[in-house]
Every structure is written in structure tokens, then in C-alpha cells.
Coordinates of C-alpha atoms and ligand atoms in Angstrom, one line a residue:
X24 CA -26.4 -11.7 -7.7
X25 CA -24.3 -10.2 -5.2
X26 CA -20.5 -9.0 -6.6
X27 CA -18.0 -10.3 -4.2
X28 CA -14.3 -8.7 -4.3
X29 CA -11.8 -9.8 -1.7
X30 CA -9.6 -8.5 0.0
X31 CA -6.3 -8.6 2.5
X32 CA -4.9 -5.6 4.1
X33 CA -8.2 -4.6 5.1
X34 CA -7.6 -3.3 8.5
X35 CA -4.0 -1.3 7.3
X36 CA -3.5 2.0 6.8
X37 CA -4.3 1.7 2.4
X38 CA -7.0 -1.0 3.6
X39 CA -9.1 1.1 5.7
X40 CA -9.4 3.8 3.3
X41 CA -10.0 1.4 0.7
X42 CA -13.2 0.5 2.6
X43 CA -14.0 4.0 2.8
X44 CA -14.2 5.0 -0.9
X45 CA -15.6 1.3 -1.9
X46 CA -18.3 2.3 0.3
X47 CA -18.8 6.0 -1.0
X48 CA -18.5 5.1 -4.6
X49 CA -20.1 1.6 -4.6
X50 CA -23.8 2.3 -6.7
X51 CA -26.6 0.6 -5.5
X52 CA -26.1 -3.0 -6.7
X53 CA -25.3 -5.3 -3.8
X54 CA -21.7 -5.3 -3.2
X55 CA -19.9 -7.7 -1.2
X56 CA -16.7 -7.3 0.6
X57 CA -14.9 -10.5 2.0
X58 CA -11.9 -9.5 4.3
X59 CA -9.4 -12.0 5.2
X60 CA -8.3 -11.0 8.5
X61 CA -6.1 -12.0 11.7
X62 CA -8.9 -10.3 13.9
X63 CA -12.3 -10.3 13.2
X64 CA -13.4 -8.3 15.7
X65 CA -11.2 -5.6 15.0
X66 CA -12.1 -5.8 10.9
X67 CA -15.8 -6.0 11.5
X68 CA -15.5 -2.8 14.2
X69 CA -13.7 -1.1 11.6
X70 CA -16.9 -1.1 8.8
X71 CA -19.9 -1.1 11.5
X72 CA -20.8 2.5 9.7
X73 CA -20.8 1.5 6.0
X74 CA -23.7 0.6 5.1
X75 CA -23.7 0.6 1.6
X76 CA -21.6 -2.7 1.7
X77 CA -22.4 -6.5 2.6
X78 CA -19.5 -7.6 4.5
X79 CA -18.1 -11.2 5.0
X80 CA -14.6 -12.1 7.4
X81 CA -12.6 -15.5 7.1
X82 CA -9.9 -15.6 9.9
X83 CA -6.7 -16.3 8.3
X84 CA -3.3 -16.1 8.6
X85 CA -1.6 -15.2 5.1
X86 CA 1.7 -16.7 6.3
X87 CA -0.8 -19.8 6.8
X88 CA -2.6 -19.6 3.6
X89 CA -2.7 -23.7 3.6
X90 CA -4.1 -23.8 7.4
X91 CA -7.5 -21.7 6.0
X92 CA -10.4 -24.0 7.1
X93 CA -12.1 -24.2 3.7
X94 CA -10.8 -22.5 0.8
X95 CA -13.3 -23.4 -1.1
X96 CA -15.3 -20.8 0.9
X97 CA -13.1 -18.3 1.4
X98 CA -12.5 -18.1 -2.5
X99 CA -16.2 -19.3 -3.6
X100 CA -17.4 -16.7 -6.2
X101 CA -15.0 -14.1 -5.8
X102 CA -15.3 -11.6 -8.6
X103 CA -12.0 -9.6 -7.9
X104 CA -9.0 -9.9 -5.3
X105 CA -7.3 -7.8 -3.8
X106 CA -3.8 -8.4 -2.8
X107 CA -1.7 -6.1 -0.6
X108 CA 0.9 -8.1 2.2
X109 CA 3.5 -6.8 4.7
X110 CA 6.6 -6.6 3.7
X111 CA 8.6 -9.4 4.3
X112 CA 11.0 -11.7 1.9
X113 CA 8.3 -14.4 2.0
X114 CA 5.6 -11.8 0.2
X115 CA 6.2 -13.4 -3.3
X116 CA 5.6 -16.6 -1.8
X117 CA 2.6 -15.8 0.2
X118 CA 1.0 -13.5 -2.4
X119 CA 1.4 -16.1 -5.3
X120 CA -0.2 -18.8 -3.0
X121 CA -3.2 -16.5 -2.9
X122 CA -3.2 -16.0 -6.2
X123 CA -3.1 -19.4 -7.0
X124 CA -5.7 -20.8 -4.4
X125 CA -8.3 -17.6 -5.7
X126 CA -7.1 -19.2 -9.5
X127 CA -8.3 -22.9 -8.2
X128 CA -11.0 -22.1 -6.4
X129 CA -12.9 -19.5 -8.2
X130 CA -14.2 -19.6 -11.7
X131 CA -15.8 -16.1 -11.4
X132 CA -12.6 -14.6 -11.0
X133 CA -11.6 -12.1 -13.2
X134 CA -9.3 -9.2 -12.0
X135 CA -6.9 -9.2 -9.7
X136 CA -5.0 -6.1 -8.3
X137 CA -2.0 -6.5 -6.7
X138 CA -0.3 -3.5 -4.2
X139 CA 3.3 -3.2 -5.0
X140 CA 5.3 0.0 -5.3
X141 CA 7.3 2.5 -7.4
X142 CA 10.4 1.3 -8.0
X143 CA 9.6 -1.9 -7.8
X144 CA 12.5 -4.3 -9.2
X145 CA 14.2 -7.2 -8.7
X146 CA 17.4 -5.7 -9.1
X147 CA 17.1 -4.2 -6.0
X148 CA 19.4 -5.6 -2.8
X149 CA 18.1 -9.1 -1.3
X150 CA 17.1 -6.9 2.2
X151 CA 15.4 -4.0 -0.3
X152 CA 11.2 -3.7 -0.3
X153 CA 11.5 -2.7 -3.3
X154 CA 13.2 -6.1 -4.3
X155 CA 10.4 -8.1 -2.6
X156 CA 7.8 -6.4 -4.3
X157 CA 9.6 -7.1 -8.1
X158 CA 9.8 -10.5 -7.3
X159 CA 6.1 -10.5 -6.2
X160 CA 4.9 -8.6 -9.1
X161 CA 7.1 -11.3 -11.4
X162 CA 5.8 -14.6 -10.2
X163 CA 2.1 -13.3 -10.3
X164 CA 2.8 -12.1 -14.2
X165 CA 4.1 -15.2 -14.7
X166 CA 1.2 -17.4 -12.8
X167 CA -1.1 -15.6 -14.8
X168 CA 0.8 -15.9 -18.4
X169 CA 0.6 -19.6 -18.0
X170 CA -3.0 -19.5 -16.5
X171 CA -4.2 -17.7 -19.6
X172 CA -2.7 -19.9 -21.6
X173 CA -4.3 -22.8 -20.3
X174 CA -7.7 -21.3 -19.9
X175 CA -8.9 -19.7 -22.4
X176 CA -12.7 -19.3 -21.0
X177 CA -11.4 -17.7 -17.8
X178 CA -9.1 -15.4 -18.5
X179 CA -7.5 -13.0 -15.3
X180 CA -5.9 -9.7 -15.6
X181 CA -3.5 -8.4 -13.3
X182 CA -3.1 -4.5 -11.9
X183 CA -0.6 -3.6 -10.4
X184 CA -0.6 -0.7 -8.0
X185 CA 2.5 1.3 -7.8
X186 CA 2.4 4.0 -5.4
X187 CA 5.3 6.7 -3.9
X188 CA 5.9 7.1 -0.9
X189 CA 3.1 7.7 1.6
X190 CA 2.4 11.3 3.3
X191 CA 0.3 9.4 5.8
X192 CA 4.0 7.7 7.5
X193 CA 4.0 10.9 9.2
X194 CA 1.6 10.3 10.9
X195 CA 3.5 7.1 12.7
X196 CA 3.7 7.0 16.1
X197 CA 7.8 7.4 16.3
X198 CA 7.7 9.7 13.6
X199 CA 5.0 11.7 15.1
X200 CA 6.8 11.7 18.8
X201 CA 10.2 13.1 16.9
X202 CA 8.6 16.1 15.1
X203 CA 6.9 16.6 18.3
X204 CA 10.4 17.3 19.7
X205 CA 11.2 19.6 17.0
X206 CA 12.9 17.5 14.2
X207 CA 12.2 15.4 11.3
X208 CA 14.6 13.0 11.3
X209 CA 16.3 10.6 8.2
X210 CA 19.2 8.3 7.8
X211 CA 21.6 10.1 5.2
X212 CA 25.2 9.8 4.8
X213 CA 25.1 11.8 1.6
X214 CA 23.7 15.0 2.8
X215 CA 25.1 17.5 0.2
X216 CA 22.8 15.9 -2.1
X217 CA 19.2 16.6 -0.8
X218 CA 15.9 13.8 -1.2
X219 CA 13.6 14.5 -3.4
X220 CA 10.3 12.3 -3.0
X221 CA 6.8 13.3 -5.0
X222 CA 5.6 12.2 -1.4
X223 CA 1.4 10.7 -2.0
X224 CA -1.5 11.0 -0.2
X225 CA -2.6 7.0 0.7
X226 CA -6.0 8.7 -0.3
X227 CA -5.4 8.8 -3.4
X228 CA -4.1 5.2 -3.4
X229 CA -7.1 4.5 -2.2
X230 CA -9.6 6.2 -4.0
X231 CA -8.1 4.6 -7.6
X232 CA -7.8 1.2 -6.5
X233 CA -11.6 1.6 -5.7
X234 CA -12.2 2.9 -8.8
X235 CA -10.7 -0.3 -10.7
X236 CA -11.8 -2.9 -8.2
X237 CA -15.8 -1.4 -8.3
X238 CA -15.2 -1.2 -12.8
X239 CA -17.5 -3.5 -14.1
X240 CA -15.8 -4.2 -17.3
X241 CA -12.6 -5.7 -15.7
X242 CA -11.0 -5.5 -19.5
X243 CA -10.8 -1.5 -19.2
X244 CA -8.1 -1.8 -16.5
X245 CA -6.7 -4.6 -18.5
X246 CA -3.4 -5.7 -17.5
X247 CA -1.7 -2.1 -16.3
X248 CA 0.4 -1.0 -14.3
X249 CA -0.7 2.3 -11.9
X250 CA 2.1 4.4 -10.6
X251 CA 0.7 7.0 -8.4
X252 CA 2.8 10.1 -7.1
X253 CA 1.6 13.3 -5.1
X254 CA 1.5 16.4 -7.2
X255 CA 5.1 18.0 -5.7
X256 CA 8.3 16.9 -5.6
X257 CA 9.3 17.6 -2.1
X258 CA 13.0 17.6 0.1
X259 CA 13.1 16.9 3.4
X260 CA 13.8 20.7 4.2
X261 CA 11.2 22.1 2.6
X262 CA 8.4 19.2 4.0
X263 CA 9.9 20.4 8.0
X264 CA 9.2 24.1 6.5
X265 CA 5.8 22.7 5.4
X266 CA 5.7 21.5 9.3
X267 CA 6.5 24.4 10.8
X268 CA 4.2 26.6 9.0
X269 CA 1.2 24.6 9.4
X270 CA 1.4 23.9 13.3
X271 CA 3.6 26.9 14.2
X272 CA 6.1 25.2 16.4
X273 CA 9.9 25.2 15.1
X274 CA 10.5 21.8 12.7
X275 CA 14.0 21.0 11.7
X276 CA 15.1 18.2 9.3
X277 CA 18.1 16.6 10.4
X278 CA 19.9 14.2 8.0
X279 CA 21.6 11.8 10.2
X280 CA 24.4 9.2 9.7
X281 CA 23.2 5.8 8.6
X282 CA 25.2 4.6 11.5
X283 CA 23.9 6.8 14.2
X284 CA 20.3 5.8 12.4
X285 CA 20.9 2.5 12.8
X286 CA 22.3 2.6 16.5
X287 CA 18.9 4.5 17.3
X288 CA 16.5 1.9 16.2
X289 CA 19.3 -0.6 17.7
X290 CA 18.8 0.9 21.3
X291 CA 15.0 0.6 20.4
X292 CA 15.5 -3.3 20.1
X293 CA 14.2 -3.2 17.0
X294 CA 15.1 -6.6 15.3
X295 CA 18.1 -6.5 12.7
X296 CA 16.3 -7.2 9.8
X297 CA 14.0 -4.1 10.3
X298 CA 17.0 -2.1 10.9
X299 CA 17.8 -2.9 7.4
X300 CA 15.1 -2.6 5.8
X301 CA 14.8 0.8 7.1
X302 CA 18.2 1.6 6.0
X303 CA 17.8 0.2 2.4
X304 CA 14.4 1.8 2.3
X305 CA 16.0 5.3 2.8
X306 CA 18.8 4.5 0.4
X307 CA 16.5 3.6 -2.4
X308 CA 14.2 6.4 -1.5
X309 CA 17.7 8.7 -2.3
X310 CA 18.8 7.3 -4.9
X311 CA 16.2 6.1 -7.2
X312 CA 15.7 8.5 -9.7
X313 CA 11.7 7.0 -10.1
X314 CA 11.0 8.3 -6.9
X315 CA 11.3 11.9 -7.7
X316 CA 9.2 12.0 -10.6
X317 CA 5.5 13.2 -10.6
X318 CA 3.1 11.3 -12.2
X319 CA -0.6 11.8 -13.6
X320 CA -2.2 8.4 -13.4
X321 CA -4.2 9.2 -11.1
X322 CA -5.2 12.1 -12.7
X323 CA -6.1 9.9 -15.7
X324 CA -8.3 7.5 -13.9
X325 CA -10.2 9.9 -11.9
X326 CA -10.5 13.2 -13.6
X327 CA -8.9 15.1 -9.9
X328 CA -6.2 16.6 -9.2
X329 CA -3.8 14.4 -6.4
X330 CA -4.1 15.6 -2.8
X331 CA -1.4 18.3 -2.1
X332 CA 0.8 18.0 1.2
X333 CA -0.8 21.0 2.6
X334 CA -4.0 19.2 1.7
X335 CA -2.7 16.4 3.9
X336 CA -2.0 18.4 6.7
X337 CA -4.9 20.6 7.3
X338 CA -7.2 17.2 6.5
X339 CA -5.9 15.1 9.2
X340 CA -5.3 18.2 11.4
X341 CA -1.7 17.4 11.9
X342 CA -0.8 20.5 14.2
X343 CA -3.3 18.8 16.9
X344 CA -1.4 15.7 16.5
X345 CA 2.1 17.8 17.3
X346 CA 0.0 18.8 20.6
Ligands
NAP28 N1 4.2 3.1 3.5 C1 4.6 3.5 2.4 O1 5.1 4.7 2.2 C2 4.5 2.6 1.2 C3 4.9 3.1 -0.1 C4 4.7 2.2 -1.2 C5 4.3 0.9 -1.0 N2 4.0 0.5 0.3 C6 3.5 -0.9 0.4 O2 2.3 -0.9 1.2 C7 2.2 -2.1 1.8 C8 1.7 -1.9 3.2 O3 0.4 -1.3 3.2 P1 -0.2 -0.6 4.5 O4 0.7 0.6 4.9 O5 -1.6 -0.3 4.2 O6 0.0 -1.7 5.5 P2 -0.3 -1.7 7.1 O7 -0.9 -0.4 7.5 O8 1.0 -2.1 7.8 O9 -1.3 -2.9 7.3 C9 -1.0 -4.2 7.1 C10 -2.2 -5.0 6.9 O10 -1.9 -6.4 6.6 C11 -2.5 -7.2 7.6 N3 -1.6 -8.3 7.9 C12 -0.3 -8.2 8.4 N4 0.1 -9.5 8.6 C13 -0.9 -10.4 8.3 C14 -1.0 -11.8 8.3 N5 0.0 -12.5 8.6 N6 -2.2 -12.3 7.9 C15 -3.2 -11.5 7.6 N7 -3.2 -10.2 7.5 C16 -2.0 -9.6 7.9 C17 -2.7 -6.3 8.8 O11 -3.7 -6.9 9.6 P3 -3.7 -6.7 11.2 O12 -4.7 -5.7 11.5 O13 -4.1 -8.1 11.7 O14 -2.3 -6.3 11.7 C18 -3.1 -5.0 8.1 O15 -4.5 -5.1 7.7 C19 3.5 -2.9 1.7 O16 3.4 -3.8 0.7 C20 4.4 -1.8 1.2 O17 5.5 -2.2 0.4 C21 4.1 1.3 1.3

């Protein structure tokens, strides 16, 4: 019988690759991906080329969980689910939800892998990622303490995925249009002190959440906890010196005022609460000392070295992009 994993995300920046390397490493047992999706259309254009993979699409809103047609079907014989959401003070709610209807609705479930990130904690400010995340990762520990307890014939473990911060947000549009004009740009109003990020390729993200989800024995991944940082520690300098070099226009970091930041995405119209966000981001980002460590988990799980930032640029051609 066909293994079904699920997922959400499916058509973001970690989802796509995901689908890449599920595809590449998946053996030749029938695998079958179910994507929960806003669009179809735009999911099922997005795997037309792998054909290793069965592919199945519920349309769903996961701030709408309750409004899915039949849950029953969209959970029925789901093996594995994967969970990554937006970020938004709602994601422990939304993400527990899913947990808990995959829980009622699917006895084959074993595993479930949930997309968080380093530095994760609930300690963090009430407008901080990082905070929605920890509270997140807590309430789906806890939903599957007692769950465990209760059933001992179907027991569920839970990953969690902990990356760094992604090379790949270079390659966002505003970023992109800003080191087009010369300069890398960050909100900082402690500049003697510089950033130091072990900045990760989302390929690597990628590549070992395939390798859990597609692990047959769901009990080797147990219930751990994946933190996965690129290979460097990098500042802000010496990634706009990375820049230059590799397109061989002039790149200048610029630390701005968190003020000035702000007034930028302000005259943007970005909403308030993004503006925020951003700025806490940033902060954490500085002052988190998590964030500038390297780690070798990924190492561990997959026998390869992590992608380098050169790696990263000459890959996705980033001096075209600058073009
Ligand atoms: N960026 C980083 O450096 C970084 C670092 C560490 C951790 N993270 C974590 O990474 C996660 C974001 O991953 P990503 O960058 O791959 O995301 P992304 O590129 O922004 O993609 C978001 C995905 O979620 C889907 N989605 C959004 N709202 C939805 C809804 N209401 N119902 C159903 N699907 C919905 C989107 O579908 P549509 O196609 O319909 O929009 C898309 O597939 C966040 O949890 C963040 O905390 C990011």
C-alpha cells in the first residue's frame, strides 16, 4: 500500500524544495504526497515534473482548519505530517488544530515534523517569531505527551526542525532591488557591535526533513529536535564583500537606525504588525547568542557537508539576479 505523508507549506520557499528532494530520494515504493493548499492550481503546476511521486491536493485554509469539507479525507491514512505555517500569533493555535484533527482522524499516523526555528522560546517578546514558534513547539509537546499517554497502541513522535536563518531571503524581491542599488541594508541601532548569523542554505532544510519524513522506521528520528546552521558564521560586512565579489558590482552593508528602518517599511504601507515583526526579528537575530553558533546536525543526518554561502551564490546565479 501506498505511504501517504502530508503536508502544508508546500508551495513556500522550504515547501517547494521539500518536494524536490522527496522526489529525488523517494525509492521506488509508491509514495504519496497530499498537499493542503490555498491554490490548487498553483500546487499541482508546481510538481507537474516529478514523477516519482503520487500527488493528492485538499483546498484549505489553515486559518480555517474547521471549514475543511471532510477531514476525514483530508487526514484518512496519513502516515507522516508535515507542519510548517506562516508566522503569525495564531500559529500555535492553528498548528495544534492540525495536529489534533491528523491525531483524530488518522490511526496510521506516526511521525509528525513540525518547522520551527533556532531560537525558538517562549520567553521571547509577545510580537517576536521566535516567541510564536516556542509556544507552537510547547502545545504540540504537550498534545502529544497526553496523546501518548492515552494511547498506548498509537504512539506519535514529534521532530522538530530548527533552522538559522535562511541564505535564500536574499533572494526576496525588496531585498534583491536594494543590493541591486548597491547596499545591503539592516535595522541596527547597535552598530559597534557587528551580527554574526551561521546564515543556511533552505537546501539543506530541505534535504534533512526529506530524509526523516521518507525514514521508514519513524522511531530512529524519535522525538528530536534538528537545529540546522550553514557552515560559517557570517557579519553583515563580510556577506556584502561575499556580494561584491561574486557579481562584481560594489555592495555595501549599511546598518541603519531601527527608526529610519521602520519609517522605510512605514512609507511602504506595510502594516504595523509586520513592521514589528521585522524589527524584533533583527533584534533577536543580534542578540541571540544561538544564532551565531554553527551546528553539525545536518552533517549527522546526512553524511555532507552544509551548503556554503559561496555555494549559494554561484548555485542560484545570484550576479544574474543583480542584472
Ligand atoms: N526565512 C527564514 O530565514 C526562516 C528562518 C527560520 C525559520 N523560518 C520559518 O519558516 C517558516 C516559513 O517558511 P517558508 O519561508 O518556506 O514560507 P513561505 O515561503 O512564506 O511559504 C508559506 C507557505 O504557507 C502557505 N500558506 C500561507 N498561508 C496559508 C493559509 N492560510 N492556508 C494554507 N496555506 C498557507 C503558502 O501558500 P500560498 O502559496 O497559498 O501562499 C506557502 O505554501 C516560518 O514558520 C518561519 O518562522 C524562516
Amino acid at each position: 500500500m501506498s505511504r501517504i505523508i502530508l503536508l502544508t507549506g508546500a508551495t513556500g520557499t522550504i515547501g517547494k524544495l521539500l518536494l524536490e528532494f522527496l522526489n529525488e530520494k523517494s525509492t521506488t515504493e509508491e509514495l504519496t504526497v497530499r498537499i493542503i493548499v490555498r491554490n490548487v492550481e498553483k500546487a499541482r503546476e508546481n510538481v507537474k515534473n516529478f514523477e516519482k511521486l503520487k500527488f493528492e491536493f485538499v483546498e484549505g485554509d489553515l486559518n480555517d482548519l474547521d471549514s475543511l469539507k471532510d477531514p476525514q479525507e483530508v487526514f484518512n491514512q496519513i502516515e507522516r505530517l508535515f507542519i510548517l505555517t506562516i508566522d503569525s500569533p495564531d500559529k500555535s493555535d492553528i498548528e495544534t488544530r492540525l495536529a489534533e484533527l491528523a491525531l483524530e482522524h488518522s490511526p496510521s499516523l506516526e511521525q509528525i515534523v513540525k518547522f520551527s526555528a533556532l531560537g525558538a522560546s517562549e520567553d521571547c517578546e509577545t510580537n517576536s517569531v521566535f516567541r510564536w514558534q516556542g509556544e507552537a513547539e510547547k502545545s504540540l509537546i504537550k498534545l502529544l505527551k497526553n496523546h501518548n499517554k492515552k494511547e498506548k497502541n498509537h504512539l506519535v513522535s514529534l521532530v522538530l526542525i530548527r533552522p538559522n536563518l535562511f541564505m535564500q531571503n536574499l533572494l526576496w524581491n525588496d531585498e534583491l532591488e536594494s543590493i541591486k542599488g548597491g547596499f545591503l541594508i539592516r535595522p541596527d541601532s547597535n552598530p559597534t557591535s557587528l551580527f554574526h548569523i551561521s546564515h543556511v542554505d533552505a537546501r539543506d532544510i530541505a534535504e534533512l526533513i526529506s530524509i526523516v519524513l521518507l525514514e521508514k522506521d519513524h522511531k530512529k528520528h524519535g522525538n528530536q529536535t534538528y537545529n540546522i546552521t550553514g557552515p560559517m558564521v557570517l557579519t553583515y560586512e563580510e556577506i556584502a564583500t561575499m556580494l561584491s565579489n561574486h557579481s562584481g558590482k560594489e555592495i555595501t552593508y549599511q546598518a541603519v537606525p531601527e527608526s529610519y528602518y521602520a519609517d522605510i517599511l512605514k512609507q511602504a504601507q506595510l502594516p504595523n504588525e509586520f513592521i514589528w515583526t521585522m524589527l524584533k526579528l533583527y533584534q533577536t537575530y543580534k542578540w541571540n547568542p544561538m544564532t551565531r553558533l554553527i551546528f553539525s546536525d545536518f552533517q549527522i543526518i546526512t553524511g555532507k557537508p552544509q551548503r556554503s554561502f559561496e555555494q549559494f551564490l554561484s548555485d542560484y546565479q545570484f550576479s544574474l539576479k543583480l542584472q
